[in-house]
Amino acid sequence: MSHPRSMPHSKTSARRRGSRAGACAGALLASVTTLFSLGALHAAPAVAAPAEQAPHAAAVAPAAPQPHSKARVTAAVLSLDGASRKPLLYGEDAPYDTASIVKVDILAALLLRAQDEGRHLTAQERALAEPMIRNSDNAAANALWRKIGLAPGLDAANKRLGLTSTKGGPGGKWGLTRTTASDQLRLLLSVSDSAGASKTGSPLNKESRTYIRTLMSRVSSEQAWGVSAASGARYALKNGWLQRTTSGLWDVNSVGGITVDGHRYLVAVLSDGSASMSDGVSLVERAARQAVAAAAGT
């Protein structure tokens, strides 16, 4: 994934960073066999970021009293250059709500549908796909979610992509799709470069994989947080967040490919239960840094 630029989810952001683009290659996804605990990853208190405008992901709770954090986090890392070629999991591989990271999955499902029909994406589909990934545009995601056939369409595509623990959200609520960190690694592998994809047997053709990677490498500058905190100057990612109406707590996630000191990694960090969005971002970034550093030492 090597193109300039960088990405948060809608029109708000938690943090800005410099640098752009990332490179990811594929490798056979082995079952997650190594478990390490990240320990207490409690982010320092911070000012809450603005709520994401996600009418179809989940409504935003009123600002009222600050909720008590019950944060949890899981990180999955795969070194694409290491000898073991086995992914490492930090924390419990439990299901989390995706928020906007599901937009990569939606695009993959759309491209599979187009391939099945023997065609390229239409100009209209591309006009929706680009802002959906680069700017995390929710209106575009709503349209493409309907285009792929809602949750049944996503689930059918994911079966072909090798995902085993991801379930599409109810009705129009794509942001409430449930997934695991290891499944997000499987998705990242399915859109990796041609050499890796040939090993994993991705149903996405080279053109489709390149298209997804290119958009993830050209996310808007406001989106440059999350797994990029563990990277050097090269990364490609997708972030997502939403605030729960029942608890006021935040789901914050980040997935993508990064390059650190010339070594390539696929990284997925999922979290929920943070008292604020900024707390969630800090938690995700700290988990990404620790997980990648540990993977680099294996």
PDB file of C-alpha atoms in Angstrom:
ATOM      1  CA  MET A   1       0.000   0.000   0.000  1.00  0.00           C
ATOM      2  CA  SER A   2       2.180   2.858  -1.127  1.00  0.00           C
ATOM      3  CA  HIS A   3       0.538   6.104  -2.004  1.00  0.00           C
ATOM      4  CA  PRO A   4       0.671   9.540  -0.431  1.00  0.00           C
ATOM      5  CA  ARG A   5      -1.761  10.850   2.167  1.00  0.00           C
ATOM      6  CA  SER A   6      -3.477   9.457   5.174  1.00  0.00           C
ATOM      7  CA  MET A   7      -7.619   9.086   7.646  1.00  0.00           C
ATOM      8  CA  PRO A   8     -10.844   9.496  11.265  1.00  0.00           C
ATOM      9  CA  HIS A   9     -14.480   8.540  10.427  1.00  0.00           C
ATOM     10  CA  SER A  10     -16.963  11.169   9.125  1.00  0.00           C
ATOM     11  CA  LYS A  11     -16.001  14.807   9.601  1.00  0.00           C
ATOM     12  CA  THR A  12     -14.477  14.765  13.091  1.00  0.00           C
ATOM     13  CA  SER A  13     -11.058  13.613  14.235  1.00  0.00           C
ATOM     14  CA  ALA A  14      -9.181  12.695  17.342  1.00  0.00           C
ATOM     15  CA  ARG A  15      -5.628  13.440  16.328  1.00  0.00           C
ATOM     16  CA  ARG A  16      -3.558  14.596  13.367  1.00  0.00           C
ATOM     17  CA  ARG A  17      -0.291  13.204  12.154  1.00  0.00           C
ATOM     18  CA  GLY A  18       2.098  13.849   9.297  1.00  0.00           C
ATOM     19  CA  SER A  19       3.320  11.318   6.739  1.00  0.00           C
ATOM     20  CA  ARG A  20       1.306   9.302   4.334  1.00  0.00           C
ATOM     21  CA  ALA A  21       0.844   5.964   2.606  1.00  0.00           C
ATOM     22  CA  GLY A  22       1.577   2.403   3.615  1.00  0.00           C
ATOM     23  CA  ALA A  23       2.715  -0.846   2.060  1.00  0.00           C
ATOM     24  CA  CYS A  24       1.192  -4.239   2.806  1.00  0.00           C
ATOM     25  CA  ALA A  25       1.883  -7.664   1.333  1.00  0.00           C
ATOM     26  CA  GLY A  26       0.033 -10.873   2.019  1.00  0.00           C
ATOM     27  CA  ALA A  27       0.963 -14.100   3.716  1.00  0.00           C
ATOM     28  CA  LEU A  28      -0.961 -17.242   4.593  1.00  0.00           C
ATOM     29  CA  LEU A  29      -3.104 -16.567   7.666  1.00  0.00           C
ATOM     30  CA  ALA A  30      -2.327 -19.254  10.210  1.00  0.00           C
ATOM     31  CA  SER A  31      -4.635 -19.780  13.155  1.00  0.00           C
ATOM     32  CA  VAL A  32      -3.884 -17.454  16.046  1.00  0.00           C
ATOM     33  CA  THR A  33      -1.710 -19.575  18.304  1.00  0.00           C
ATOM     34  CA  THR A  34       0.131 -17.161  20.566  1.00  0.00           C
ATOM     35  CA  LEU A  35      -1.623 -15.141  23.262  1.00  0.00           C
ATOM     36  CA  PHE A  36      -0.097 -12.250  25.163  1.00  0.00           C
ATOM     37  CA  SER A  37      -1.789  -9.841  27.544  1.00  0.00           C
ATOM     38  CA  LEU A  38      -1.332  -6.118  27.022  1.00  0.00           C
ATOM     39  CA  GLY A  39      -2.017  -5.605  30.708  1.00  0.00           C
ATOM     40  CA  ALA A  40      -3.690  -2.458  31.979  1.00  0.00           C
ATOM     41  CA  LEU A  41      -3.761  -0.123  29.021  1.00  0.00           C
ATOM     42  CA  HIS A  42      -5.605   2.750  30.622  1.00  0.00           C
ATOM     43  CA  ALA A  43      -5.192   5.962  28.673  1.00  0.00           C
ATOM     44  CA  ALA A  44      -4.614   9.201  30.528  1.00  0.00           C
ATOM     45  CA  PRO A  45      -7.729  11.376  30.863  1.00  0.00           C
ATOM     46  CA  ALA A  46      -8.254  13.653  27.899  1.00  0.00           C
ATOM     47  CA  VAL A  47     -10.812  16.086  26.578  1.00  0.00           C
ATOM     48  CA  ALA A  48     -13.583  14.238  24.761  1.00  0.00           C
ATOM     49  CA  ALA A  49     -13.516  14.609  20.986  1.00  0.00           C
ATOM     50  CA  PRO A  50     -16.661  15.598  19.105  1.00  0.00           C
ATOM     51  CA  ALA A  51     -19.163  12.830  18.518  1.00  0.00           C
ATOM     52  CA  GLU A  52     -19.100  11.154  15.144  1.00  0.00           C
ATOM     53  CA  GLN A  53     -22.053  11.797  12.917  1.00  0.00           C
ATOM     54  CA  ALA A  54     -23.083   8.216  12.220  1.00  0.00           C
ATOM     55  CA  PRO A  55     -26.857   7.933  11.915  1.00  0.00           C
ATOM     56  CA  HIS A  56     -26.617   4.407  10.529  1.00  0.00           C
ATOM     57  CA  ALA A  57     -23.718   3.257  12.679  1.00  0.00           C
ATOM     58  CA  ALA A  58     -25.212   4.188  16.041  1.00  0.00           C
ATOM     59  CA  ALA A  59     -26.796   7.285  17.482  1.00  0.00           C
ATOM     60  CA  VAL A  60     -24.634   9.549  19.621  1.00  0.00           C
ATOM     61  CA  ALA A  61     -25.509   9.843  23.298  1.00  0.00           C
ATOM     62  CA  PRO A  62     -26.016  13.278  24.881  1.00  0.00           C
ATOM     63  CA  ALA A  63     -22.980  14.851  26.481  1.00  0.00           C
ATOM     64  CA  ALA A  64     -24.468  14.736  30.025  1.00  0.00           C
ATOM     65  CA  PRO A  65     -22.380  13.145  32.821  1.00  0.00           C
ATOM     66  CA  GLN A  66     -19.030  11.613  31.926  1.00  0.00           C
ATOM     67  CA  PRO A  67     -19.464   7.801  31.860  1.00  0.00           C
ATOM     68  CA  HIS A  68     -17.191   5.529  33.849  1.00  0.00           C
ATOM     69  CA  SER A  69     -14.701   3.797  31.575  1.00  0.00           C
ATOM     70  CA  LYS A  70     -14.891   0.019  31.250  1.00  0.00           C
ATOM     71  CA  ALA A  71     -12.375  -0.145  28.466  1.00  0.00           C
ATOM     72  CA  ARG A  72     -11.107  -3.355  26.881  1.00  0.00           C
ATOM     73  CA  VAL A  73      -8.849  -3.787  23.862  1.00  0.00           C
ATOM     74  CA  THR A  74      -7.599  -6.537  21.558  1.00  0.00           C
ATOM     75  CA  ALA A  75      -4.729  -6.241  19.095  1.00  0.00           C
ATOM     76  CA  ALA A  76      -3.750  -8.698  16.369  1.00  0.00           C
ATOM     77  CA  VAL A  77      -0.457  -8.380  14.480  1.00  0.00           C
ATOM     78  CA  LEU A  78       1.020 -10.283  11.573  1.00  0.00           C
ATOM     79  CA  SER A  79       4.618  -9.702  10.542  1.00  0.00           C
ATOM     80  CA  LEU A  80       4.858 -10.073   6.785  1.00  0.00           C
ATOM     81  CA  ASP A  81       8.638 -10.350   6.887  1.00  0.00           C
ATOM     82  CA  GLY A  82       9.173 -12.572   9.926  1.00  0.00           C
ATOM     83  CA  ALA A  83      10.218 -16.193   9.776  1.00  0.00           C
ATOM     84  CA  SER A  84       7.198 -17.582  11.626  1.00  0.00           C
ATOM     85  CA  ARG A  85       4.485 -16.032   9.431  1.00  0.00           C
ATOM     86  CA  LYS A  86       2.091 -16.569  12.322  1.00  0.00           C
ATOM     87  CA  PRO A  87      -0.212 -13.834  13.629  1.00  0.00           C
ATOM     88  CA  LEU A  88       0.039 -12.854  17.276  1.00  0.00           C
ATOM     89  CA  LEU A  89      -3.007 -11.945  19.361  1.00  0.00           C
ATOM     90  CA  TYR A  90      -2.855  -9.631  22.365  1.00  0.00           C
ATOM     91  CA  GLY A  91      -5.925  -9.805  24.566  1.00  0.00           C
ATOM     92  CA  GLU A  92      -9.047 -11.894  24.100  1.00  0.00           C
ATOM     93  CA  ASP A  93     -10.174 -12.444  20.512  1.00  0.00           C
ATOM     94  CA  ALA A  94     -13.729 -11.459  21.415  1.00  0.00           C
ATOM     95  CA  PRO A  95     -16.263  -9.802  19.081  1.00  0.00           C
ATOM     96  CA  TYR A  96     -16.486  -5.999  18.938  1.00  0.00           C
ATOM     97  CA  ASP A  97     -18.691  -3.602  16.986  1.00  0.00           C
ATOM     98  CA  THR A  98     -16.864  -2.447  13.877  1.00  0.00           C
ATOM     99  CA  ALA A  99     -18.037   1.163  13.575  1.00  0.00           C
ATOM    100  CA  SER A 100     -16.507   2.462  10.322  1.00  0.00           C
ATOM    101  CA  ILE A 101     -13.740  -0.081   9.846  1.00  0.00           C
ATOM    102  CA  VAL A 102     -16.488  -2.159   8.197  1.00  0.00           C
ATOM    103  CA  LYS A 103     -16.284   0.195   5.225  1.00  0.00           C
ATOM    104  CA  VAL A 104     -13.264  -1.730   3.934  1.00  0.00           C
ATOM    105  CA  ASP A 105     -15.377  -4.884   4.112  1.00  0.00           C
ATOM    106  CA  ILE A 106     -18.278  -3.162   2.334  1.00  0.00           C
ATOM    107  CA  LEU A 107     -15.962  -2.131  -0.503  1.00  0.00           C
ATOM    108  CA  ALA A 108     -14.532  -5.645  -0.764  1.00  0.00           C
ATOM    109  CA  ALA A 109     -18.068  -7.034  -1.035  1.00  0.00           C
ATOM    110  CA  LEU A 110     -18.938  -4.465  -3.707  1.00  0.00           C
ATOM    111  CA  LEU A 111     -15.860  -5.380  -5.748  1.00  0.00           C
ATOM    112  CA  LEU A 112     -16.631  -9.090  -5.492  1.00  0.00           C
ATOM    113  CA  ARG A 113     -20.133  -8.408  -6.794  1.00  0.00           C
ATOM    114  CA  ALA A 114     -18.737  -6.421  -9.721  1.00  0.00           C
ATOM    115  CA  GLN A 115     -16.244  -9.201 -10.507  1.00  0.00           C
ATOM    116  CA  ASP A 116     -19.048 -11.773 -10.484  1.00  0.00           C
ATOM    117  CA  GLU A 117     -20.923  -9.616 -12.990  1.00  0.00           C
ATOM    118  CA  GLY A 118     -17.840  -9.362 -15.195  1.00  0.00           C
ATOM    119  CA  ARG A 119     -17.508  -5.601 -14.918  1.00  0.00           C
ATOM    120  CA  HIS A 120     -15.571  -2.772 -13.281  1.00  0.00           C
ATOM    121  CA  LEU A 121     -17.126  -0.451 -10.723  1.00  0.00           C
ATOM    122  CA  THR A 122     -19.338   2.183 -12.288  1.00  0.00           C
ATOM    123  CA  ALA A 123     -18.468   5.869 -12.063  1.00  0.00           C
ATOM    124  CA  GLN A 124     -21.221   6.270  -9.487  1.00  0.00           C
ATOM    125  CA  GLU A 125     -19.898   3.390  -7.380  1.00  0.00           C
ATOM    126  CA  ARG A 126     -16.402   4.851  -7.446  1.00  0.00           C
ATOM    127  CA  ALA A 127     -17.790   8.261  -6.507  1.00  0.00           C
ATOM    128  CA  LEU A 128     -19.201   6.622  -3.375  1.00  0.00           C
ATOM    129  CA  ALA A 129     -16.318   4.263  -2.610  1.00  0.00           C
ATOM    130  CA  GLU A 130     -13.625   6.946  -2.588  1.00  0.00           C
ATOM    131  CA  PRO A 131     -15.158   9.240   0.086  1.00  0.00           C
ATOM    132  CA  MET A 132     -16.338   6.211   2.051  1.00  0.00           C
ATOM    133  CA  ILE A 133     -12.746   5.070   2.582  1.00  0.00           C
ATOM    134  CA  ARG A 134     -10.725   8.276   2.333  1.00  0.00           C
ATOM    135  CA  ASN A 135     -13.083  10.521   4.335  1.00  0.00           C
ATOM    136  CA  SER A 136     -15.145   7.825   6.087  1.00  0.00           C
ATOM    137  CA  ASP A 137     -18.294   9.313   4.566  1.00  0.00           C
ATOM    138  CA  ASN A 138     -21.366   7.731   6.140  1.00  0.00           C
ATOM    139  CA  ALA A 139     -23.857   8.695   3.429  1.00  0.00           C
ATOM    140  CA  ALA A 140     -21.684   6.904   0.876  1.00  0.00           C
ATOM    141  CA  ALA A 141     -21.499   3.863   3.168  1.00  0.00           C
ATOM    142  CA  ASN A 142     -25.291   3.859   3.513  1.00  0.00           C
ATOM    143  CA  ALA A 143     -25.682   3.739  -0.269  1.00  0.00           C
ATOM    144  CA  LEU A 144     -23.104   1.000  -0.803  1.00  0.00           C
ATOM    145  CA  TRP A 145     -24.423  -1.032   2.148  1.00  0.00           C
ATOM    146  CA  ARG A 146     -27.768  -1.173   0.340  1.00  0.00           C
ATOM    147  CA  LYS A 147     -25.985  -1.891  -2.943  1.00  0.00           C
ATOM    148  CA  ILE A 148     -24.278  -5.033  -1.583  1.00  0.00           C
ATOM    149  CA  GLY A 149     -27.531  -6.317  -0.074  1.00  0.00           C
ATOM    150  CA  LEU A 150     -27.100  -5.231   3.567  1.00  0.00           C
ATOM    151  CA  ALA A 151     -25.887  -7.807   6.120  1.00  0.00           C
ATOM    152  CA  PRO A 152     -26.722 -10.892   3.993  1.00  0.00           C
ATOM    153  CA  GLY A 153     -24.588  -9.513   1.171  1.00  0.00           C
ATOM    154  CA  LEU A 154     -21.712  -8.732   3.497  1.00  0.00           C
ATOM    155  CA  ASP A 155     -21.909 -12.128   5.185  1.00  0.00           C
ATOM    156  CA  ALA A 156     -21.886 -13.925   1.831  1.00  0.00           C
ATOM    157  CA  ALA A 157     -18.827 -11.970   0.710  1.00  0.00           C
ATOM    158  CA  ASN A 158     -17.051 -12.618   4.002  1.00  0.00           C
ATOM    159  CA  LYS A 159     -17.554 -16.350   3.642  1.00  0.00           C
ATOM    160  CA  ARG A 160     -15.661 -16.160   0.360  1.00  0.00           C
ATOM    161  CA  LEU A 161     -12.991 -13.924   1.908  1.00  0.00           C
ATOM    162  CA  GLY A 162     -12.326 -16.446   4.666  1.00  0.00           C
ATOM    163  CA  LEU A 163     -13.735 -14.471   7.579  1.00  0.00           C
ATOM    164  CA  THR A 164     -15.205 -16.743  10.225  1.00  0.00           C
ATOM    165  CA  SER A 165     -16.364 -14.489  13.086  1.00  0.00           C
ATOM    166  CA  THR A 166     -17.909 -11.424  11.435  1.00  0.00           C
ATOM    167  CA  LYS A 167     -21.660 -10.792  11.321  1.00  0.00           C
ATOM    168  CA  GLY A 168     -23.276  -7.907   9.458  1.00  0.00           C
ATOM    169  CA  GLY A 169     -25.201  -5.305  11.448  1.00  0.00           C
ATOM    170  CA  PRO A 170     -29.020  -5.256  11.568  1.00  0.00           C
ATOM    171  CA  GLY A 171     -30.963  -3.346   8.953  1.00  0.00           C
ATOM    172  CA  GLY A 172     -29.148  -0.205   7.875  1.00  0.00           C
ATOM    173  CA  LYS A 173     -26.812  -0.242  10.878  1.00  0.00           C
ATOM    174  CA  TRP A 174     -23.611  -1.314   9.198  1.00  0.00           C
ATOM    175  CA  GLY A 175     -21.603   0.158  12.088  1.00  0.00           C
ATOM    176  CA  LEU A 176     -23.011  -2.498  14.411  1.00  0.00           C
ATOM    177  CA  THR A 177     -21.424  -5.295  12.401  1.00  0.00           C
ATOM    178  CA  ARG A 178     -19.612  -7.585  14.850  1.00  0.00           C
ATOM    179  CA  THR A 179     -16.063  -8.777  14.190  1.00  0.00           C
ATOM    180  CA  THR A 180     -12.877 -10.007  15.830  1.00  0.00           C
ATOM    181  CA  ALA A 181      -9.288  -8.822  15.529  1.00  0.00           C
ATOM    182  CA  SER A 182      -8.202 -12.075  13.895  1.00  0.00           C
ATOM    183  CA  ASP A 183     -10.980 -11.754  11.307  1.00  0.00           C
ATOM    184  CA  GLN A 184      -9.789  -8.241  10.504  1.00  0.00           C
ATOM    185  CA  LEU A 185      -6.339  -9.676   9.778  1.00  0.00           C
ATOM    186  CA  ARG A 186      -7.982 -12.138   7.396  1.00  0.00           C
ATOM    187  CA  LEU A 187      -9.689  -9.234   5.642  1.00  0.00           C
ATOM    188  CA  LEU A 188      -6.436  -7.272   5.419  1.00  0.00           C
ATOM    189  CA  LEU A 189      -4.720 -10.316   3.925  1.00  0.00           C
ATOM    190  CA  SER A 190      -7.467 -10.676   1.347  1.00  0.00           C
ATOM    191  CA  VAL A 191      -6.695  -7.194  -0.004  1.00  0.00           C
ATOM    192  CA  SER A 192      -2.915  -7.522   0.205  1.00  0.00           C
ATOM    193  CA  ASP A 193      -0.592  -7.368  -2.791  1.00  0.00           C
ATOM    194  CA  SER A 194      -0.678  -9.881  -5.606  1.00  0.00           C
ATOM    195  CA  ALA A 195       2.055 -12.170  -4.246  1.00  0.00           C
ATOM    196  CA  GLY A 196       0.417 -12.523  -0.866  1.00  0.00           C
ATOM    197  CA  ALA A 197      -3.073 -12.803  -2.253  1.00  0.00           C
ATOM    198  CA  SER A 198      -2.041 -15.680  -4.479  1.00  0.00           C
ATOM    199  CA  LYS A 199      -0.881 -17.520  -1.370  1.00  0.00           C
ATOM    200  CA  THR A 200      -4.055 -16.833   0.598  1.00  0.00           C
ATOM    201  CA  GLY A 201      -6.302 -17.568  -2.374  1.00  0.00           C
ATOM    202  CA  SER A 202      -8.139 -14.239  -2.148  1.00  0.00           C
ATOM    203  CA  PRO A 203     -11.234 -14.121  -4.373  1.00  0.00           C
ATOM    204  CA  LEU A 204     -10.463 -10.473  -5.066  1.00  0.00           C
ATOM    205  CA  ASN A 205      -8.522  -9.989  -8.283  1.00  0.00           C
ATOM    206  CA  LYS A 206      -5.368  -7.885  -8.526  1.00  0.00           C
ATOM    207  CA  GLU A 207      -7.221  -4.781  -9.714  1.00  0.00           C
ATOM    208  CA  SER A 208      -9.710  -4.940  -6.834  1.00  0.00           C
ATOM    209  CA  ARG A 209      -7.014  -5.451  -4.232  1.00  0.00           C
ATOM    210  CA  THR A 210      -4.947  -2.585  -5.594  1.00  0.00           C
ATOM    211  CA  TYR A 211      -7.982  -0.291  -5.596  1.00  0.00           C
ATOM    212  CA  ILE A 212      -8.744  -0.926  -1.918  1.00  0.00           C
ATOM    213  CA  ARG A 213      -5.103  -0.526  -0.876  1.00  0.00           C
ATOM    214  CA  THR A 214      -4.785   2.688  -2.833  1.00  0.00           C
ATOM    215  CA  LEU A 215      -7.783   4.277  -1.119  1.00  0.00           C
ATOM    216  CA  MET A 216      -6.562   3.173   2.320  1.00  0.00           C
ATOM    217  CA  SER A 217      -3.192   4.740   1.492  1.00  0.00           C
ATOM    218  CA  ARG A 218      -4.793   8.042   0.522  1.00  0.00           C
ATOM    219  CA  VAL A 219      -7.043   8.732   3.466  1.00  0.00           C
ATOM    220  CA  SER A 220      -7.602  12.342   4.476  1.00  0.00           C
ATOM    221  CA  SER A 221      -5.125  13.923   6.879  1.00  0.00           C
ATOM    222  CA  GLU A 222      -7.670  13.960   9.723  1.00  0.00           C
ATOM    223  CA  GLN A 223      -7.746  10.169   9.605  1.00  0.00           C
ATOM    224  CA  ALA A 224      -4.037   9.700  10.387  1.00  0.00           C
ATOM    225  CA  TRP A 225      -4.313   8.116  13.824  1.00  0.00           C
ATOM    226  CA  GLY A 226      -4.713   4.613  15.198  1.00  0.00           C
ATOM    227  CA  VAL A 227      -2.394   1.863  13.950  1.00  0.00           C
ATOM    228  CA  SER A 228      -0.269   4.523  12.233  1.00  0.00           C
ATOM    229  CA  ALA A 229       1.027   5.429  15.722  1.00  0.00           C
ATOM    230  CA  ALA A 230       3.168   2.284  15.530  1.00  0.00           C
ATOM    231  CA  SER A 231       4.489   3.004  12.041  1.00  0.00           C
ATOM    232  CA  GLY A 232       7.188   4.948  10.348  1.00  0.00           C
ATOM    233  CA  ALA A 233       6.307   7.031   7.306  1.00  0.00           C
ATOM    234  CA  ARG A 234       4.433   4.261   5.486  1.00  0.00           C
ATOM    235  CA  TYR A 235       0.956   3.098   6.394  1.00  0.00           C
ATOM    236  CA  ALA A 236      -2.529   2.497   5.014  1.00  0.00           C
ATOM    237  CA  LEU A 237      -5.457   2.278   7.373  1.00  0.00           C
ATOM    238  CA  LYS A 238      -9.132   2.612   8.215  1.00  0.00           C
ATOM    239  CA  ASN A 239     -10.466   3.863  11.540  1.00  0.00           C
ATOM    240  CA  GLY A 240     -13.882   3.870  13.135  1.00  0.00           C
ATOM    241  CA  TRP A 241     -15.626   5.035  16.265  1.00  0.00           C
ATOM    242  CA  LEU A 242     -19.068   5.468  17.740  1.00  0.00           C
ATOM    243  CA  GLN A 243     -20.573   6.390  21.081  1.00  0.00           C
ATOM    244  CA  ARG A 244     -23.162   4.045  22.570  1.00  0.00           C
ATOM    245  CA  THR A 245     -26.531   5.527  23.482  1.00  0.00           C
ATOM    246  CA  THR A 246     -27.097   3.176  26.415  1.00  0.00           C
ATOM    247  CA  SER A 247     -23.797   3.676  28.248  1.00  0.00           C
ATOM    248  CA  GLY A 248     -22.246   6.791  26.722  1.00  0.00           C
ATOM    249  CA  LEU A 249     -19.037   4.781  26.267  1.00  0.00           C
ATOM    250  CA  TRP A 250     -17.024   4.709  23.069  1.00  0.00           C
ATOM    251  CA  ASP A 251     -16.040   2.026  20.547  1.00  0.00           C
ATOM    252  CA  VAL A 252     -12.757   2.971  18.832  1.00  0.00           C
ATOM    253  CA  ASN A 253     -11.042   0.747  16.234  1.00  0.00           C
ATOM    254  CA  SER A 254      -8.188   0.921  13.748  1.00  0.00           C
ATOM    255  CA  VAL A 255      -6.953  -1.558  11.127  1.00  0.00           C
ATOM    256  CA  GLY A 256      -4.352  -1.433   8.403  1.00  0.00           C
ATOM    257  CA  GLY A 257      -0.880  -2.131   7.110  1.00  0.00           C
ATOM    258  CA  ILE A 258       2.218  -0.363   8.416  1.00  0.00           C
ATOM    259  CA  THR A 259       5.960  -0.380   7.815  1.00  0.00           C
ATOM    260  CA  VAL A 260       8.375  -0.011  10.738  1.00  0.00           C
ATOM    261  CA  ASP A 261      12.125   0.112  10.171  1.00  0.00           C
ATOM    262  CA  GLY A 262      11.632  -1.492   6.783  1.00  0.00           C
ATOM    263  CA  HIS A 263       9.510  -4.351   8.160  1.00  0.00           C
ATOM    264  CA  ARG A 264       5.862  -4.764   7.177  1.00  0.00           C
ATOM    265  CA  TYR A 265       2.988  -5.620   9.495  1.00  0.00           C
ATOM    266  CA  LEU A 266      -0.760  -6.015   9.308  1.00  0.00           C
ATOM    267  CA  VAL A 267      -2.377  -4.673  12.469  1.00  0.00           C
ATOM    268  CA  ALA A 268      -5.940  -4.717  13.806  1.00  0.00           C
ATOM    269  CA  VAL A 269      -6.826  -3.053  17.118  1.00  0.00           C
ATOM    270  CA  LEU A 270     -10.401  -3.175  18.422  1.00  0.00           C
ATOM    271  CA  SER A 271     -11.648  -1.528  21.617  1.00  0.00           C
ATOM    272  CA  ASP A 272     -14.777  -0.553  23.463  1.00  0.00           C
ATOM    273  CA  GLY A 273     -15.821   0.924  26.797  1.00  0.00           C
ATOM    274  CA  SER A 274     -13.689   4.090  26.731  1.00  0.00           C
ATOM    275  CA  ALA A 275     -15.070   7.107  28.581  1.00  0.00           C
ATOM    276  CA  SER A 276     -14.312   9.433  25.653  1.00  0.00           C
ATOM    277  CA  MET A 277     -13.243   9.158  22.061  1.00  0.00           C
ATOM    278  CA  SER A 278      -9.827  10.613  22.842  1.00  0.00           C
ATOM    279  CA  ASP A 279      -9.356   8.037  25.594  1.00  0.00           C
ATOM    280  CA  GLY A 280     -10.247   5.344  23.067  1.00  0.00           C
ATOM    281  CA  VAL A 281      -7.778   6.672  20.505  1.00  0.00           C
ATOM    282  CA  SER A 282      -5.023   6.736  23.138  1.00  0.00           C
ATOM    283  CA  LEU A 283      -5.872   3.172  24.150  1.00  0.00           C
ATOM    284  CA  VAL A 284      -5.822   1.916  20.547  1.00  0.00           C
ATOM    285  CA  GLU A 285      -2.563   3.655  19.715  1.00  0.00           C
ATOM    286  CA  ARG A 286      -0.836   2.427  22.854  1.00  0.00           C
ATOM    287  CA  ALA A 287      -2.022  -1.129  22.160  1.00  0.00           C
ATOM    288  CA  ALA A 288      -0.800  -0.898  18.542  1.00  0.00           C
ATOM    289  CA  ARG A 289       2.651   0.304  19.602  1.00  0.00           C
ATOM    290  CA  GLN A 290       3.036  -2.372  22.266  1.00  0.00           C
ATOM    291  CA  ALA A 291       1.753  -5.173  20.040  1.00  0.00           C
ATOM    292  CA  VAL A 292       3.981  -4.261  17.098  1.00  0.00           C
ATOM    293  CA  ALA A 293       7.015  -3.846  19.355  1.00  0.00           C
ATOM    294  CA  ALA A 294       6.374  -7.290  20.845  1.00  0.00           C
ATOM    295  CA  ALA A 295       5.881  -8.814  17.399  1.00  0.00           C
ATOM    296  CA  ALA A 296       9.128  -7.246  16.234  1.00  0.00           C
ATOM    297  CA  GLY A 297      10.932  -8.987  19.055  1.00  0.00           C
ATOM    298  CA  THR A 298       9.639 -12.486  18.248  1.00  0.00           C
TER     299      THR A 298
END
